[in-house]
mmCIF file of C-alpha atoms in Angstrom:
data_model
loop_
_atom_site.group_PDB
_atom_site.id
_atom_site.type_symbol
_atom_site.label_atom_id
_atom_site.label_comp_id
_atom_site.label_asym_id
_atom_site.label_seq_id
_atom_site.Cartn_x
_atom_site.Cartn_y
_atom_site.Cartn_z
ATOM 1 C CA MET A 892 7.101 -37.802 55.455
ATOM 2 C CA ALA A 893 3.370 -37.500 54.865
ATOM 3 C CA ASP A 894 1.253 -40.435 56.025
ATOM 4 C CA ASP A 895 -1.292 -42.287 53.851
ATOM 5 C CA SER A 896 -4.297 -40.393 55.202
ATOM 6 C CA GLN A 897 -2.723 -37.077 54.261
ATOM 7 C CA LEU A 898 -1.983 -38.251 50.733
ATOM 8 C CA GLU A 899 -5.542 -39.532 50.301
ATOM 9 C CA TYR A 900 -6.892 -36.193 51.465
ATOM 10 C CA GLU A 901 -4.810 -34.236 48.976
ATOM 11 C CA ASP A 902 -5.882 -36.492 46.077
ATOM 12 C CA GLU A 903 -9.589 -36.037 46.794
ATOM 13 C CA PRO A 904 -11.670 -33.500 44.803
ATOM 14 C CA GLY A 905 -11.409 -30.088 46.393
ATOM 15 C CA GLY A 906 -8.072 -30.943 47.958
ATOM 16 C CA THR A 907 -5.195 -28.516 48.033
ATOM 17 C CA THR A 908 -2.889 -30.331 45.665
ATOM 18 C CA ALA A 909 -1.010 -27.719 43.659
ATOM 19 C CA GLN A 910 -1.445 -27.993 39.908
ATOM 20 C CA PRO A 911 1.556 -27.498 37.654
ATOM 21 C CA ALA A 912 1.740 -24.001 36.227
ATOM 22 C CA GLN A 913 0.744 -23.701 32.581
ATOM 23 C CA PRO A 914 3.143 -21.772 30.367
ATOM 24 C CA ALA A 915 1.813 -18.423 29.159
ATOM 25 C CA VAL A 916 0.813 -18.408 25.511
ATOM 26 C CA GLU A 917 1.669 -15.288 23.578
ATOM 27 C CA SER A 918 -0.946 -14.219 21.036
ATOM 28 C CA GLU A 919 1.116 -12.470 18.412
ATOM 29 C CA SER A 920 0.129 -12.084 14.809
ATOM 30 C CA ASP A 921 2.218 -13.954 12.298
ATOM 31 C CA LEU A 922 1.733 -11.118 9.814
ATOM 32 C CA PRO A 923 4.551 -8.498 9.825
ATOM 33 C CA LEU A 924 2.403 -5.372 9.995
ATOM 34 C CA LYS A 925 5.285 -2.930 10.456
ATOM 35 C CA GLU A 926 7.309 -4.466 7.675
ATOM 36 C CA GLY A 927 4.270 -4.407 5.401
ATOM 37 C CA ALA A 928 3.759 -0.705 6.053
ATOM 38 C CA LEU A 929 7.430 -0.043 5.273
ATOM 39 C CA PHE A 930 7.129 -1.954 2.004
ATOM 40 C CA GLY A 931 4.113 0.172 1.114
ATOM 41 C CA VAL A 932 5.884 3.440 1.956
ATOM 42 C CA GLY A 933 8.991 2.370 0.071
ATOM 43 C CA GLY A 934 6.959 1.350 -2.963
ATOM 44 C CA PHE A 935 5.144 4.688 -3.079
ATOM 45 C CA LEU A 936 8.374 6.679 -2.764
ATOM 46 C CA LEU A 937 10.016 4.618 -5.488
ATOM 47 C CA SER A 938 7.049 5.302 -7.768
ATOM 48 C CA TYR A 939 7.072 8.996 -6.898
ATOM 49 C CA VAL A 940 10.800 9.442 -7.569
ATOM 50 C CA SER A 941 10.408 7.682 -10.923
ATOM 51 C CA VAL A 942 7.502 9.938 -11.876
ATOM 52 C CA LEU A 943 9.305 13.033 -10.636
ATOM 53 C CA THR A 944 12.270 12.187 -12.878
ATOM 54 C CA LEU A 945 9.912 11.685 -15.825
ATOM 55 C CA VAL A 946 8.121 14.984 -15.204
ATOM 56 C CA MET A 947 11.372 16.908 -14.836
ATOM 57 C CA GLY A 948 12.613 15.453 -18.117
ATOM 58 C CA ALA A 949 9.388 16.284 -19.949
ATOM 59 C CA MET A 950 9.374 19.861 -18.718
ATOM 60 C CA ALA A 951 13.051 20.334 -19.563
ATOM 61 C CA MET A 952 12.515 19.031 -23.109
ATOM 62 C CA ASP A 953 9.599 21.404 -23.646
ATOM 63 C CA GLY A 954 11.488 24.333 -22.137
ATOM 64 C CA VAL A 955 8.758 25.088 -19.595
ATOM 65 C CA ASP A 956 9.713 28.085 -17.454
ATOM 66 C CA ALA A 957 6.531 29.608 -16.058
ATOM 67 C CA ASP A 958 6.633 31.918 -13.069
ATOM 68 C CA ASP A 959 3.043 31.273 -12.088
ATOM 69 C CA SER A 960 3.049 27.480 -11.925
ATOM 70 C CA ALA A 961 3.138 24.751 -9.330
ATOM 71 C CA ALA A 962 6.463 23.272 -8.240
ATOM 72 C CA THR A 963 7.724 20.267 -10.139
ATOM 73 C CA TRP A 964 7.303 18.014 -7.102
ATOM 74 C CA GLU A 965 3.653 19.087 -6.838
ATOM 75 C CA MET A 966 3.037 18.318 -10.517
ATOM 76 C CA ALA A 967 4.685 14.919 -10.043
ATOM 77 C CA SER A 968 2.232 14.225 -7.223
ATOM 78 C CA TRP A 969 -0.687 15.125 -9.492
ATOM 79 C CA VAL A 970 0.583 12.879 -12.277
ATOM 80 C CA LEU A 971 1.225 9.902 -10.010
ATOM 81 C CA LEU A 972 -2.098 10.022 -8.178
ATOM 82 C CA SER A 973 -4.133 10.721 -11.315
ATOM 83 C CA GLY A 974 -2.348 7.826 -12.989
ATOM 84 C CA LEU A 975 -3.819 5.598 -10.282
ATOM 85 C CA GLY A 976 -7.359 6.800 -10.891
ATOM 86 C CA ALA A 977 -7.618 9.936 -8.755
ATOM 87 C CA GLY A 978 -9.415 12.886 -10.292
ATOM 88 C CA PHE A 979 -7.835 16.333 -10.740
ATOM 89 C CA GLU A 980 -9.711 19.507 -9.871
ATOM 90 C CA GLU A 981 -9.426 23.125 -10.958
ATOM 91 C CA GLY A 982 -11.280 25.440 -8.643
ATOM 92 C CA GLY A 983 -13.253 22.518 -7.272
ATOM 93 C CA GLU A 984 -14.340 21.350 -10.724
ATOM 94 C CA VAL A 985 -13.110 18.256 -12.561
ATOM 95 C CA ALA A 986 -10.329 19.151 -14.994
ATOM 96 C CA SER A 987 -7.248 17.855 -16.774
ATOM 97 C CA ILE A 988 -3.793 18.277 -15.264
ATOM 98 C CA THR A 989 -2.722 20.059 -18.423
ATOM 99 C CA SER A 990 -5.149 22.866 -17.585
ATOM 100 C CA ALA A 991 -2.874 23.990 -14.758
ATOM 101 C CA PRO A 992 -0.442 26.807 -15.659
ATOM 102 C CA GLY A 993 2.853 25.382 -16.928
ATOM 103 C CA ALA A 994 1.587 21.792 -16.923
ATOM 104 C CA GLY A 995 0.944 21.426 -20.641
ATOM 105 C CA SER A 996 3.916 19.084 -21.093
ATOM 106 C CA LEU A 997 2.525 16.532 -18.647
ATOM 107 C CA ALA A 998 0.126 14.870 -21.095
ATOM 108 C CA ILE A 999 2.611 12.308 -22.370
ATOM 109 C CA PRO A 1000 4.239 11.390 -19.024
ATOM 110 C CA SER A 1001 0.822 10.716 -17.513
ATOM 111 C CA LEU A 1002 0.354 7.878 -20.023
ATOM 112 C CA PHE A 1003 3.291 5.969 -18.507
ATOM 113 C CA VAL A 1004 2.686 6.689 -14.846
ATOM 114 C CA GLY A 1005 0.060 3.996 -14.384
ATOM 115 C CA VAL A 1006 2.462 1.400 -15.771
ATOM 116 C CA ILE A 1007 5.257 2.537 -13.455
ATOM 117 C CA ALA A 1008 3.084 2.373 -10.340
ATOM 118 C CA ILE A 1009 1.556 -0.969 -11.332
ATOM 119 C CA VAL A 1010 4.963 -2.586 -11.861
ATOM 120 C CA VAL A 1011 6.178 -1.257 -8.502
ATOM 121 C CA LEU A 1012 3.046 -2.498 -6.716
ATOM 122 C CA ILE A 1013 3.361 -5.969 -8.223
ATOM 123 C CA GLY A 1014 6.991 -6.029 -7.117
ATOM 124 C CA VAL A 1015 6.048 -4.925 -3.599
ATOM 125 C CA GLY A 1016 3.371 -7.611 -3.306
ATOM 126 C CA TYR A 1017 5.715 -10.291 -4.619
ATOM 127 C CA SER A 1018 8.453 -9.193 -2.201
ATOM 128 C CA LEU A 1019 6.130 -9.240 0.811
ATOM 129 C CA ALA A 1020 4.882 -12.733 -0.021
ATOM 130 C CA LYS A 1021 8.469 -13.906 -0.362
ATOM 131 C CA TYR A 1022 9.487 -12.110 2.833
ATOM 132 C CA THR A 1023 6.798 -13.888 4.839
ATOM 133 C CA GLY A 1024 7.463 -17.222 3.174
ATOM 134 C CA ALA A 1025 3.844 -17.603 2.014
ATOM 135 C CA GLU A 1026 3.064 -21.247 1.278
ATOM 136 C CA ASP A 1027 -0.156 -20.828 -0.684
ATOM 137 C CA SER A 1028 -2.205 -18.195 -2.453
ATOM 138 C CA ALA A 1029 -4.237 -17.271 0.636
ATOM 139 C CA GLU A 1030 -1.123 -16.504 2.674
ATOM 140 C CA ALA A 1031 0.433 -14.677 -0.248
ATOM 141 C CA ALA A 1032 -2.643 -12.467 -0.670
ATOM 142 C CA GLN A 1033 -2.765 -11.649 3.045
ATOM 143 C CA ALA A 1034 0.932 -10.783 3.149
ATOM 144 C CA SER A 1035 0.920 -8.621 0.019
ATOM 145 C CA ALA A 1036 -2.119 -6.665 1.182
ATOM 146 C CA LEU A 1037 -0.079 -5.400 4.143
ATOM 147 C CA ALA A 1038 1.516 -2.851 1.800
ATOM 148 C CA VAL A 1039 -1.753 -0.949 1.364
ATOM 149 C CA PRO A 1040 -1.781 1.053 4.643
ATOM 150 C CA GLY A 1041 1.676 2.503 4.059
ATOM 151 C CA TRP A 1042 0.866 3.356 0.447
ATOM 152 C CA LEU A 1043 -2.469 4.894 1.483
ATOM 153 C CA LEU A 1044 -0.805 7.105 4.077
ATOM 154 C CA LEU A 1045 1.542 8.703 1.562
ATOM 155 C CA ALA A 1046 -1.147 8.961 -1.101
ATOM 156 C CA VAL A 1047 -3.229 11.097 1.251
ATOM 157 C CA VAL A 1048 -0.250 13.150 2.433
ATOM 158 C CA PHE A 1049 0.943 13.932 -1.108
ATOM 159 C CA ALA A 1050 -2.581 14.740 -2.258
ATOM 160 C CA PHE A 1051 -2.932 17.222 0.597
ATOM 161 C CA LEU A 1052 0.509 18.819 0.274
ATOM 162 C CA SER A 1053 0.364 19.184 -3.512
ATOM 163 C CA GLU A 1054 -2.659 21.492 -3.490
ATOM 164 C CA TRP A 1055 -1.608 24.708 -5.231
ATOM 165 C CA GLU A 1056 -3.199 28.112 -5.778
ATOM 166 C CA SER A 1057 -2.321 30.272 -8.777
ATOM 167 C CA GLU A 1058 -1.901 34.037 -8.774
ATOM 168 C CA ALA A 1059 -5.461 34.211 -10.081
ATOM 169 C CA GLU A 1060 -6.503 32.493 -6.819
ATOM 170 C CA THR A 1061 -7.574 29.315 -8.614
ATOM 171 C CA THR A 1062 -6.896 26.130 -6.677
ATOM 172 C CA TYR A 1063 -5.487 23.067 -8.414
ATOM 173 C CA ALA A 1064 -5.494 19.791 -6.511
ATOM 174 C CA ILE A 1065 -6.115 16.075 -6.515
ATOM 175 C CA ALA A 1066 -9.581 15.087 -5.261
ATOM 176 C CA THR A 1067 -8.973 13.817 -1.734
ATOM 177 C CA SER A 1068 -11.709 11.189 -1.866
ATOM 178 C CA ASP A 1069 -10.230 9.758 -5.064
ATOM 179 C CA ALA A 1070 -6.754 9.813 -3.569
ATOM 180 C CA ILE A 1071 -8.042 7.654 -0.733
ATOM 181 C CA LEU A 1072 -10.344 5.291 -2.604
ATOM 182 C CA PHE A 1073 -8.575 4.745 -5.921
ATOM 183 C CA ALA A 1074 -4.931 5.797 -5.572
ATOM 184 C CA GLY A 1075 -4.677 4.825 -1.913
ATOM 185 C CA VAL A 1076 -6.683 1.622 -1.509
ATOM 186 C CA LEU A 1077 -8.238 0.056 -4.608
ATOM 187 C CA MET A 1078 -5.366 0.161 -7.102
ATOM 188 C CA PRO A 1079 -2.634 -0.692 -4.557
ATOM 189 C CA ALA A 1080 -4.651 -3.595 -3.192
ATOM 190 C CA ILE A 1081 -5.380 -5.063 -6.627
ATOM 191 C CA PHE A 1082 -1.834 -4.992 -7.933
ATOM 192 C CA ALA A 1083 -0.016 -5.727 -4.669
ATOM 193 C CA ILE A 1084 -2.173 -8.815 -4.197
ATOM 194 C CA ALA A 1085 -1.546 -9.706 -7.847
ATOM 195 C CA GLY A 1086 2.165 -9.628 -7.049
ATOM 196 C CA GLY A 1087 1.624 -11.877 -4.046
ATOM 197 C CA LEU A 1088 -0.352 -14.357 -6.127
ATOM 198 C CA LEU A 1089 2.413 -14.295 -8.711
ATOM 199 C CA TYR A 1090 4.813 -15.449 -6.009
ATOM 200 C CA ALA A 1091 2.419 -18.271 -5.078
ATOM 201 C CA TRP A 1092 2.004 -19.337 -8.715
ATOM 202 C CA PRO A 1093 0.718 -21.834 -9.791
ATOM 203 C CA ASP A 1094 -1.278 -22.332 -6.590
ATOM 204 C CA PRO A 1095 -4.207 -20.053 -7.697
ATOM 205 C CA ILE A 1096 -4.568 -21.987 -10.955
ATOM 206 C CA GLU A 1097 -4.437 -25.341 -9.170
ATOM 207 C CA GLN A 1098 -7.179 -24.252 -6.754
ATOM 208 C CA LEU A 1099 -9.349 -23.063 -9.644
ATOM 209 C CA MET A 1100 -8.925 -26.338 -11.502
ATOM 210 C CA GLU A 1101 -9.875 -28.299 -8.368
ATOM 211 C CA LYS A 1102 -13.108 -26.355 -8.100
ATOM 212 C CA ILE A 1103 -13.896 -26.863 -11.774
ATOM 213 C CA GLU A 1104 -13.285 -30.606 -11.540
#
């Protein structure tokens, strides 16, 4: 047993009394980044399949059967990305999708593509906010924005892969910069976050009214 002098020594400043170990604190983000990316990828693919079905139906109704034309999946990529604000180019110059050989029947489907993608994006944002259990509009906006990276990735990939060259050696493609800025970031962010805020409703309105008052 330690005597009193030893105990006094260990209690003094600079003594050798062992301090209890502090538990390690893990610094992990509460935001599900991987899940958000998967939601974004899934949302893009759902939009693409819907547009592909629409394009195939439009071309079948018009009886389009051109030998020198892009594949249907490539045209669907053009329609989807242009519907989200990306520009279309013919030989490096701004043009309409219908200027591409065999794409004349795509004028009407392109009018509905923006609506399809917007509805999907709102649904993705809403689902992410619900998945994370967002308790207010700020958390809902942060959660829903996680879908953007996954959507952006596929927007760039499809824009790159859908570039097509005709027999006349004319290149038809989506402008890459537009695919990134508009179809990949701006539009997805706006409508995914709108979906997240819809989940948090009426929190955004309550916050606005508090500021007004």
